[in-house]
């Protein structure tokens, strides 16, 4: 009987010790779990949540942009066979990464060209900004889709990642005017500025040198530029110059099914998302954009000199761009 009691006492003591150990460790575990999160940890968690939220928002935005294109292009009864080589001047091919980029002048195309040139070097890729502006545009490094045989063209369009970047059509026009009508070189002076000055300012005996013309302060007004675009003779003579040609005429979004549609207005976010989509976000950085000198808010000021009827005609010319790429109709410029 005594030995039985001693046995029970030992069992009880062991059980009590196990209880104490479990309770203590449980309390330590609980305290660890409920301990305040450090500021650094909180920041890391917020950063992860923000990136996840940004990714979801960007994915949704891309889906909306592509759905908009599909809806607006539903009635277009054309196929890739309708794209001849003359329609493919702006399609750059990167066979190394399986990319096709349709560039649109005045929509960050210089920096995208810089990025594509950098990607064709070996890793680590050079900084895209190390390539000078003039060299980028005069470079023969680019392969153009138009130079491939038809069968190969179609294969690349079907299998490569295709992207373009677009911009509010009227803001793009203002940017083209600032760059090519105010800050013209010999090419734009000879082919466009002189013509506009003669037609709409009745100026004669103009110098053949753009440098002389600049010294004299000669330049078309913004309204003169719009008059030139609206003049039926302009289109009859030749297609619009690419800097003010409609974006849909450059990149044919109803014939080419783009995998990514970027906007100038969200350039940095869209560029980062595209590089991530291409598995290049850790290898190269898209150049930072400078402050946009032609903001949407300033459009009204630019169009003050343009009569209402001409604004409406201009909108009709670019209406398809507004609709295809989701830019709102500028009612403040077009309605009485």
mmCIF file of C-alpha atoms in Angstrom:
data_model
loop_
_atom_site.group_PDB
_atom_site.id
_atom_site.type_symbol
_atom_site.label_atom_id
_atom_site.label_comp_id
_atom_site.label_asym_id
_atom_site.label_seq_id
_atom_site.Cartn_x
_atom_site.Cartn_y
_atom_site.Cartn_z
ATOM 1 C CA UNK A 1 0.000 0.000 0.000
ATOM 2 C CA UNK A 2 2.854 2.360 0.924
ATOM 3 C CA UNK A 3 4.690 1.631 -2.308
ATOM 4 C CA UNK A 4 1.494 2.356 -4.253
ATOM 5 C CA UNK A 5 1.165 5.770 -2.593
ATOM 6 C CA UNK A 6 4.812 6.576 -3.330
ATOM 7 C CA UNK A 7 4.243 5.614 -6.988
ATOM 8 C CA UNK A 8 1.198 7.855 -7.246
ATOM 9 C CA UNK A 9 3.102 10.703 -5.589
ATOM 10 C CA UNK A 10 5.928 10.379 -8.145
ATOM 11 C CA UNK A 11 3.422 10.335 -11.032
ATOM 12 C CA UNK A 12 1.686 13.400 -9.616
ATOM 13 C CA UNK A 13 5.009 15.250 -9.195
ATOM 14 C CA UNK A 14 6.094 14.434 -12.760
ATOM 15 C CA UNK A 15 2.735 15.543 -14.124
ATOM 16 C CA UNK A 16 2.970 18.794 -12.202
ATOM 17 C CA UNK A 17 6.471 19.469 -13.582
ATOM 18 C CA UNK A 18 5.290 18.771 -17.140
ATOM 19 C CA UNK A 19 2.391 21.171 -16.567
ATOM 20 C CA UNK A 20 4.766 23.893 -15.323
ATOM 21 C CA UNK A 21 7.127 23.418 -18.306
ATOM 22 C CA UNK A 22 4.302 23.451 -20.864
ATOM 23 C CA UNK A 23 2.696 26.463 -19.256
ATOM 24 C CA UNK A 24 5.979 28.375 -19.202
ATOM 25 C CA UNK A 25 6.867 27.527 -22.784
ATOM 26 C CA UNK A 26 3.331 28.258 -23.890
ATOM 27 C CA UNK A 27 3.513 31.644 -22.254
ATOM 28 C CA UNK A 28 6.848 32.353 -23.934
ATOM 29 C CA UNK A 29 5.396 31.274 -27.288
ATOM 30 C CA UNK A 30 2.326 33.425 -26.730
ATOM 31 C CA UNK A 31 4.482 36.401 -25.810
ATOM 32 C CA UNK A 32 6.590 35.918 -28.918
ATOM 33 C CA UNK A 33 3.482 35.764 -31.085
ATOM 34 C CA UNK A 34 1.880 38.810 -29.512
ATOM 35 C CA UNK A 35 5.043 40.914 -29.217
ATOM 36 C CA UNK A 36 4.775 44.308 -30.983
ATOM 37 C CA UNK A 37 5.977 44.284 -34.630
ATOM 38 C CA UNK A 38 9.035 46.424 -35.178
ATOM 39 C CA UNK A 39 8.801 49.592 -37.268
ATOM 40 C CA UNK A 40 11.090 48.023 -39.879
ATOM 41 C CA UNK A 41 8.910 44.923 -40.086
ATOM 42 C CA UNK A 42 5.772 47.046 -40.378
ATOM 43 C CA UNK A 43 7.380 48.986 -43.240
ATOM 44 C CA UNK A 44 8.301 45.743 -45.014
ATOM 45 C CA UNK A 45 4.749 44.416 -44.677
ATOM 46 C CA UNK A 46 3.274 47.677 -45.986
ATOM 47 C CA UNK A 47 5.696 47.607 -48.929
ATOM 48 C CA UNK A 48 4.680 44.057 -49.857
ATOM 49 C CA UNK A 49 0.974 44.906 -49.561
ATOM 50 C CA UNK A 50 1.443 48.081 -51.630
ATOM 51 C CA UNK A 51 3.279 46.209 -54.391
ATOM 52 C CA UNK A 52 0.615 43.529 -54.411
ATOM 53 C CA UNK A 53 -2.108 46.183 -54.590
ATOM 54 C CA UNK A 54 -0.262 48.028 -57.404
ATOM 55 C CA UNK A 55 0.147 44.780 -59.349
ATOM 56 C CA UNK A 56 -3.564 43.985 -59.059
ATOM 57 C CA UNK A 57 -4.506 47.517 -60.111
ATOM 58 C CA UNK A 58 -2.093 47.436 -63.069
ATOM 59 C CA UNK A 59 -3.349 44.047 -64.220
ATOM 60 C CA UNK A 60 -6.919 45.311 -64.053
ATOM 61 C CA UNK A 61 -5.926 48.462 -65.954
ATOM 62 C CA UNK A 62 -4.292 46.435 -68.727
ATOM 63 C CA UNK A 63 -7.362 44.240 -69.002
ATOM 64 C CA UNK A 64 -9.580 47.319 -69.331
ATOM 65 C CA UNK A 65 -7.366 48.859 -72.025
ATOM 66 C CA UNK A 66 -7.260 45.665 -74.053
ATOM 67 C CA UNK A 67 -11.008 45.079 -73.655
ATOM 68 C CA UNK A 68 -11.607 48.621 -74.913
ATOM 69 C CA UNK A 69 -9.540 47.911 -78.032
ATOM 70 C CA UNK A 70 -11.407 44.670 -78.695
ATOM 71 C CA UNK A 71 -14.792 46.391 -78.377
ATOM 72 C CA UNK A 72 -13.848 49.280 -80.651
ATOM 73 C CA UNK A 73 -12.227 46.981 -83.199
ATOM 74 C CA UNK A 74 -15.045 44.417 -83.290
ATOM 75 C CA UNK A 75 -16.462 45.770 -86.545
ATOM 76 C CA UNK A 76 -13.087 45.858 -88.333
ATOM 77 C CA UNK A 77 -12.992 43.071 -90.886
ATOM 78 C CA UNK A 78 -9.256 42.917 -91.623
ATOM 79 C CA UNK A 79 -6.407 40.477 -90.960
ATOM 80 C CA UNK A 80 -2.612 40.487 -90.728
ATOM 81 C CA UNK A 81 -2.437 39.942 -94.491
ATOM 82 C CA UNK A 82 -3.704 43.494 -94.868
ATOM 83 C CA UNK A 83 -0.550 44.814 -93.211
ATOM 84 C CA UNK A 84 1.908 45.411 -96.022
ATOM 85 C CA UNK A 85 5.460 46.592 -95.448
ATOM 86 C CA UNK A 86 4.551 50.276 -95.861
ATOM 87 C CA UNK A 87 2.311 50.000 -92.798
ATOM 88 C CA UNK A 88 5.054 48.540 -90.602
ATOM 89 C CA UNK A 89 7.644 51.324 -90.551
ATOM 90 C CA UNK A 90 7.309 51.787 -86.778
ATOM 91 C CA UNK A 91 7.529 48.156 -85.672
ATOM 92 C CA UNK A 92 10.884 47.314 -84.036
ATOM 93 C CA UNK A 93 11.771 43.647 -83.529
ATOM 94 C CA UNK A 94 13.970 42.277 -80.737
ATOM 95 C CA UNK A 95 14.540 38.608 -81.575
ATOM 96 C CA UNK A 96 16.772 38.108 -78.537
ATOM 97 C CA UNK A 97 13.908 38.728 -76.099
ATOM 98 C CA UNK A 98 10.934 38.010 -78.366
ATOM 99 C CA UNK A 99 9.645 41.595 -78.380
ATOM 100 C CA UNK A 100 7.892 43.763 -80.958
ATOM 101 C CA UNK A 101 7.588 47.454 -80.098
ATOM 102 C CA UNK A 102 5.483 49.821 -82.193
ATOM 103 C CA UNK A 103 6.904 53.245 -81.456
ATOM 104 C CA UNK A 104 4.870 56.429 -81.653
ATOM 105 C CA UNK A 105 6.783 59.723 -81.914
ATOM 106 C CA UNK A 106 6.200 62.061 -78.977
ATOM 107 C CA UNK A 107 5.310 59.137 -76.668
ATOM 108 C CA UNK A 108 8.587 58.303 -74.877
ATOM 109 C CA UNK A 109 9.861 56.523 -77.983
ATOM 110 C CA UNK A 110 13.453 57.767 -77.548
ATOM 111 C CA UNK A 111 13.754 56.144 -74.126
ATOM 112 C CA UNK A 112 12.164 52.916 -75.305
ATOM 113 C CA UNK A 113 14.599 52.797 -78.218
ATOM 114 C CA UNK A 114 17.447 53.398 -75.772
ATOM 115 C CA UNK A 115 16.164 50.524 -73.628
ATOM 116 C CA UNK A 116 15.911 48.141 -76.577
ATOM 117 C CA UNK A 117 19.440 49.030 -77.712
ATOM 118 C CA UNK A 118 20.761 48.373 -74.186
ATOM 119 C CA UNK A 119 19.003 44.984 -74.089
ATOM 120 C CA UNK A 120 20.928 43.876 -77.147
ATOM 121 C CA UNK A 121 24.211 44.149 -75.259
ATOM 122 C CA UNK A 122 25.418 41.412 -72.925
ATOM 123 C CA UNK A 123 24.592 41.448 -69.215
ATOM 124 C CA UNK A 124 24.998 43.535 -67.211
ATOM 125 C CA UNK A 125 23.065 45.787 -69.581
ATOM 126 C CA UNK A 126 24.343 49.368 -69.965
ATOM 127 C CA UNK A 127 22.356 52.312 -68.673
ATOM 128 C CA UNK A 128 19.908 53.263 -71.475
ATOM 129 C CA UNK A 129 20.618 56.940 -70.832
ATOM 130 C CA UNK A 130 24.236 56.415 -71.889
ATOM 131 C CA UNK A 131 23.043 56.473 -75.521
ATOM 132 C CA UNK A 132 22.740 59.980 -76.943
ATOM 133 C CA UNK A 133 19.443 61.151 -78.402
ATOM 134 C CA UNK A 134 20.745 61.796 -81.913
ATOM 135 C CA UNK A 135 22.614 58.484 -82.050
ATOM 136 C CA UNK A 136 19.518 56.548 -80.985
ATOM 137 C CA UNK A 137 17.396 57.945 -83.802
ATOM 138 C CA UNK A 138 20.090 57.582 -86.430
ATOM 139 C CA UNK A 139 21.024 54.095 -85.331
ATOM 140 C CA UNK A 140 20.809 51.189 -87.776
ATOM 141 C CA UNK A 141 20.787 48.705 -84.924
ATOM 142 C CA UNK A 142 17.041 48.145 -85.113
ATOM 143 C CA UNK A 143 15.454 45.307 -87.014
ATOM 144 C CA UNK A 144 12.155 46.432 -88.517
ATOM 145 C CA UNK A 145 9.244 44.067 -88.971
ATOM 146 C CA UNK A 146 8.685 45.308 -92.524
ATOM 147 C CA UNK A 147 12.057 43.864 -93.590
ATOM 148 C CA UNK A 148 11.080 40.265 -92.816
ATOM 149 C CA UNK A 149 9.302 37.972 -95.328
ATOM 150 C CA UNK A 150 5.519 37.806 -94.914
ATOM 151 C CA UNK A 151 5.454 34.332 -93.305
ATOM 152 C CA UNK A 152 8.114 35.285 -90.768
ATOM 153 C CA UNK A 153 6.340 38.565 -90.093
ATOM 154 C CA UNK A 154 3.127 36.750 -89.239
ATOM 155 C CA UNK A 155 4.944 34.225 -87.044
ATOM 156 C CA UNK A 156 6.599 36.992 -85.019
ATOM 157 C CA UNK A 157 3.330 38.906 -84.657
ATOM 158 C CA UNK A 158 1.636 35.739 -83.420
ATOM 159 C CA UNK A 159 4.291 34.665 -80.925
ATOM 160 C CA UNK A 160 6.292 37.694 -79.747
ATOM 161 C CA UNK A 161 5.255 40.060 -76.942
ATOM 162 C CA UNK A 162 3.867 43.151 -78.653
ATOM 163 C CA UNK A 163 3.569 46.522 -76.941
ATOM 164 C CA UNK A 164 2.999 50.215 -77.639
ATOM 165 C CA UNK A 165 2.677 53.411 -75.624
ATOM 166 C CA UNK A 166 0.047 56.045 -76.390
ATOM 167 C CA UNK A 167 -0.824 59.555 -75.250
ATOM 168 C CA UNK A 168 -3.720 61.994 -75.134
ATOM 169 C CA UNK A 169 -4.004 62.934 -78.856
ATOM 170 C CA UNK A 170 -4.314 66.691 -78.364
ATOM 171 C CA UNK A 171 -1.470 66.791 -75.834
ATOM 172 C CA UNK A 172 0.666 64.860 -78.315
ATOM 173 C CA UNK A 173 -0.143 67.439 -81.020
ATOM 174 C CA UNK A 174 0.966 70.270 -78.742
ATOM 175 C CA UNK A 175 4.182 68.414 -77.974
ATOM 176 C CA UNK A 176 4.809 67.891 -81.709
ATOM 177 C CA UNK A 177 4.273 71.616 -82.333
ATOM 178 C CA UNK A 178 6.704 72.633 -79.573
ATOM 179 C CA UNK A 179 9.361 70.216 -80.803
ATOM 180 C CA UNK A 180 9.068 70.493 -84.582
ATOM 181 C CA UNK A 181 7.548 73.924 -85.241
ATOM 182 C CA UNK A 182 9.265 75.979 -82.532
ATOM 183 C CA UNK A 183 12.513 74.048 -82.197
ATOM 184 C CA UNK A 184 12.838 72.993 -85.817
ATOM 185 C CA UNK A 185 15.907 71.628 -87.589
ATOM 186 C CA UNK A 186 16.689 71.913 -91.308
ATOM 187 C CA UNK A 187 14.503 68.932 -92.231
ATOM 188 C CA UNK A 188 11.375 70.244 -90.533
ATOM 189 C CA UNK A 189 12.048 73.823 -91.595
ATOM 190 C CA UNK A 190 12.431 72.913 -95.248
ATOM 191 C CA UNK A 191 9.584 70.410 -95.424
ATOM 192 C CA UNK A 192 7.000 71.924 -93.081
ATOM 193 C CA UNK A 193 7.785 75.241 -91.365
ATOM 194 C CA UNK A 194 8.487 77.142 -94.607
ATOM 195 C CA UNK A 195 5.399 75.648 -96.243
ATOM 196 C CA UNK A 196 3.169 76.655 -93.324
ATOM 197 C CA UNK A 197 4.607 80.181 -93.186
ATOM 198 C CA UNK A 198 3.998 80.613 -96.923
ATOM 199 C CA UNK A 199 0.474 79.153 -96.902
ATOM 200 C CA UNK A 200 -1.010 80.636 -93.751
ATOM 201 C CA UNK A 201 1.133 83.710 -92.996
ATOM 202 C CA UNK A 202 1.637 84.750 -96.617
ATOM 203 C CA UNK A 203 5.355 85.130 -96.037
ATOM 204 C CA UNK A 204 7.588 85.150 -99.095
ATOM 205 C CA UNK A 205 11.312 85.308 -99.820
ATOM 206 C CA UNK A 206 12.005 83.039 -96.876
ATOM 207 C CA UNK A 207 15.569 81.935 -96.220
ATOM 208 C CA UNK A 208 16.525 78.388 -97.174
ATOM 209 C CA UNK A 209 18.451 78.056 -93.901
ATOM 210 C CA UNK A 210 16.681 77.097 -90.703
ATOM 211 C CA UNK A 211 19.389 78.823 -88.669
ATOM 212 C CA UNK A 212 18.766 82.149 -90.414
ATOM 213 C CA UNK A 213 15.002 81.703 -89.984
ATOM 214 C CA UNK A 214 15.449 81.035 -86.276
ATOM 215 C CA UNK A 215 17.578 84.126 -85.826
ATOM 216 C CA UNK A 216 14.774 86.139 -87.419
ATOM 217 C CA UNK A 217 12.296 84.580 -84.976
ATOM 218 C CA UNK A 218 10.258 82.933 -87.723
ATOM 219 C CA UNK A 219 7.868 80.226 -86.645
ATOM 220 C CA UNK A 220 4.251 79.252 -87.315
ATOM 221 C CA UNK A 221 1.702 79.891 -84.615
ATOM 222 C CA UNK A 222 -0.035 76.914 -83.044
ATOM 223 C CA UNK A 223 -3.144 77.813 -85.020
ATOM 224 C CA UNK A 224 -1.106 77.882 -88.270
ATOM 225 C CA UNK A 225 0.006 74.332 -87.436
ATOM 226 C CA UNK A 226 -3.613 73.228 -86.892
ATOM 227 C CA UNK A 227 -4.631 74.925 -90.162
ATOM 228 C CA UNK A 228 -1.972 72.891 -91.963
ATOM 229 C CA UNK A 229 -3.215 69.625 -90.435
ATOM 230 C CA UNK A 230 -6.845 70.424 -91.319
ATOM 231 C CA UNK A 231 -6.055 71.513 -94.870
ATOM 232 C CA UNK A 232 -7.263 68.740 -97.251
ATOM 233 C CA UNK A 233 -4.259 69.415 -99.480
ATOM 234 C CA UNK A 234 -1.912 68.193 -96.747
ATOM 235 C CA UNK A 235 -3.247 64.643 -96.705
ATOM 236 C CA UNK A 236 -3.631 64.542 -100.477
ATOM 237 C CA UNK A 237 0.042 65.335 -100.941
ATOM 238 C CA UNK A 238 1.340 62.685 -98.513
ATOM 239 C CA UNK A 239 0.327 60.904 -95.278
ATOM 240 C CA UNK A 240 0.731 62.999 -92.160
ATOM 241 C CA UNK A 241 4.266 63.253 -90.855
ATOM 242 C CA UNK A 242 4.643 60.557 -88.120
ATOM 243 C CA UNK A 243 4.983 63.090 -85.293
ATOM 244 C CA UNK A 244 1.363 64.138 -85.825
ATOM 245 C CA UNK A 245 0.012 61.132 -87.699
ATOM 246 C CA UNK A 246 -2.819 59.392 -85.868
ATOM 247 C CA UNK A 247 -1.545 56.725 -83.473
ATOM 248 C CA UNK A 248 -3.870 54.067 -84.839
ATOM 249 C CA UNK A 249 -2.449 54.654 -88.332
ATOM 250 C CA UNK A 250 1.060 54.069 -87.044
ATOM 251 C CA UNK A 251 0.434 50.959 -84.943
ATOM 252 C CA UNK A 252 -2.803 49.394 -86.297
ATOM 253 C CA UNK A 253 -4.309 48.195 -82.995
ATOM 254 C CA UNK A 254 -7.283 46.635 -84.775
ATOM 255 C CA UNK A 255 -4.974 44.344 -86.748
ATOM 256 C CA UNK A 256 -2.234 43.672 -84.208
ATOM 257 C CA UNK A 257 -3.312 42.141 -80.913
ATOM 258 C CA UNK A 258 -1.111 43.939 -78.413
ATOM 259 C CA UNK A 259 -0.071 42.212 -75.202
ATOM 260 C CA UNK A 260 0.562 45.499 -73.440
ATOM 261 C CA UNK A 261 -0.823 49.008 -73.938
ATOM 262 C CA UNK A 262 1.071 51.662 -71.990
ATOM 263 C CA UNK A 263 0.079 55.289 -71.467
ATOM 264 C CA UNK A 264 2.395 58.285 -71.334
ATOM 265 C CA UNK A 265 0.337 59.579 -68.419
ATOM 266 C CA UNK A 266 1.361 56.544 -66.307
ATOM 267 C CA UNK A 267 4.701 55.982 -68.025
ATOM 268 C CA UNK A 268 6.921 54.934 -65.113
ATOM 269 C CA UNK A 269 4.385 52.539 -63.576
ATOM 270 C CA UNK A 270 3.541 51.021 -66.955
ATOM 271 C CA UNK A 271 7.198 50.679 -67.944
ATOM 272 C CA UNK A 272 7.969 48.841 -64.707
ATOM 273 C CA UNK A 273 4.999 46.522 -65.211
ATOM 274 C CA UNK A 274 6.029 45.757 -68.792
ATOM 275 C CA UNK A 275 9.629 44.943 -67.792
ATOM 276 C CA UNK A 276 8.246 42.640 -65.101
ATOM 277 C CA UNK A 277 6.020 40.960 -67.673
ATOM 278 C CA UNK A 278 9.143 40.407 -69.826
ATOM 279 C CA UNK A 279 11.114 39.085 -66.795
ATOM 280 C CA UNK A 280 13.554 41.986 -67.185
ATOM 281 C CA UNK A 281 12.673 44.133 -64.166
ATOM 282 C CA UNK A 282 15.834 43.070 -62.271
ATOM 283 C CA UNK A 283 18.114 43.464 -65.297
ATOM 284 C CA UNK A 284 17.394 46.952 -66.611
ATOM 285 C CA UNK A 285 15.716 50.147 -65.477
ATOM 286 C CA UNK A 286 13.592 52.296 -67.767
ATOM 287 C CA UNK A 287 14.972 55.869 -67.793
ATOM 288 C CA UNK A 288 13.217 58.319 -65.463
ATOM 289 C CA UNK A 289 10.866 60.691 -67.239
ATOM 290 C CA UNK A 290 11.211 64.436 -67.025
ATOM 291 C CA UNK A 291 8.343 66.659 -65.974
ATOM 292 C CA UNK A 292 5.839 66.805 -68.807
ATOM 293 C CA UNK A 293 5.897 70.330 -70.230
ATOM 294 C CA UNK A 294 2.626 69.728 -72.082
ATOM 295 C CA UNK A 295 0.173 68.817 -69.354
ATOM 296 C CA UNK A 296 -3.484 68.073 -69.939
ATOM 297 C CA UNK A 297 -4.336 71.130 -67.812
ATOM 298 C CA UNK A 298 -2.541 73.448 -70.248
ATOM 299 C CA UNK A 299 -4.404 72.201 -73.338
ATOM 300 C CA UNK A 300 -7.131 74.822 -72.937
ATOM 301 C CA UNK A 301 -4.548 77.609 -73.039
ATOM 302 C CA UNK A 302 -2.989 76.268 -76.232
ATOM 303 C CA UNK A 303 -6.345 75.989 -77.995
ATOM 304 C CA UNK A 304 -7.520 79.501 -77.123
ATOM 305 C CA UNK A 305 -6.307 80.719 -80.530
ATOM 306 C CA UNK A 306 -8.085 77.908 -82.433
ATOM 307 C CA UNK A 307 -11.707 78.671 -83.477
ATOM 308 C CA UNK A 308 -14.368 76.313 -82.149
ATOM 309 C CA UNK A 309 -15.232 74.938 -85.585
ATOM 310 C CA UNK A 310 -11.596 74.040 -86.246
ATOM 311 C CA UNK A 311 -11.305 72.347 -82.850
ATOM 312 C CA UNK A 312 -14.269 70.166 -83.780
ATOM 313 C CA UNK A 313 -12.763 69.298 -87.156
ATOM 314 C CA UNK A 314 -9.496 68.425 -85.454
ATOM 315 C CA UNK A 315 -11.279 66.162 -82.981
ATOM 316 C CA UNK A 316 -12.960 64.317 -85.869
ATOM 317 C CA UNK A 317 -9.514 63.701 -87.381
ATOM 318 C CA UNK A 318 -8.217 62.186 -84.137
ATOM 319 C CA UNK A 319 -11.476 60.798 -82.758
ATOM 320 C CA UNK A 320 -10.472 57.189 -83.380
ATOM 321 C CA UNK A 321 -7.358 57.636 -81.237
ATOM 322 C CA UNK A 322 -9.441 59.083 -78.407
ATOM 323 C CA UNK A 323 -11.865 56.172 -78.549
ATOM 324 C CA UNK A 324 -9.457 53.275 -79.081
ATOM 325 C CA UNK A 325 -7.089 54.243 -76.288
ATOM 326 C CA UNK A 326 -9.606 55.420 -73.700
ATOM 327 C CA UNK A 327 -9.037 59.168 -73.708
ATOM 328 C CA UNK A 328 -12.027 61.268 -72.820
ATOM 329 C CA UNK A 329 -13.600 63.620 -75.339
ATOM 330 C CA UNK A 330 -12.424 67.154 -74.349
ATOM 331 C CA UNK A 331 -15.897 68.675 -74.076
ATOM 332 C CA UNK A 332 -14.503 71.920 -72.647
ATOM 333 C CA UNK A 333 -12.828 72.520 -76.034
ATOM 334 C CA UNK A 334 -15.622 71.282 -78.281
ATOM 335 C CA UNK A 335 -18.948 72.304 -76.764
ATOM 336 C CA UNK A 336 -20.472 75.785 -76.782
#
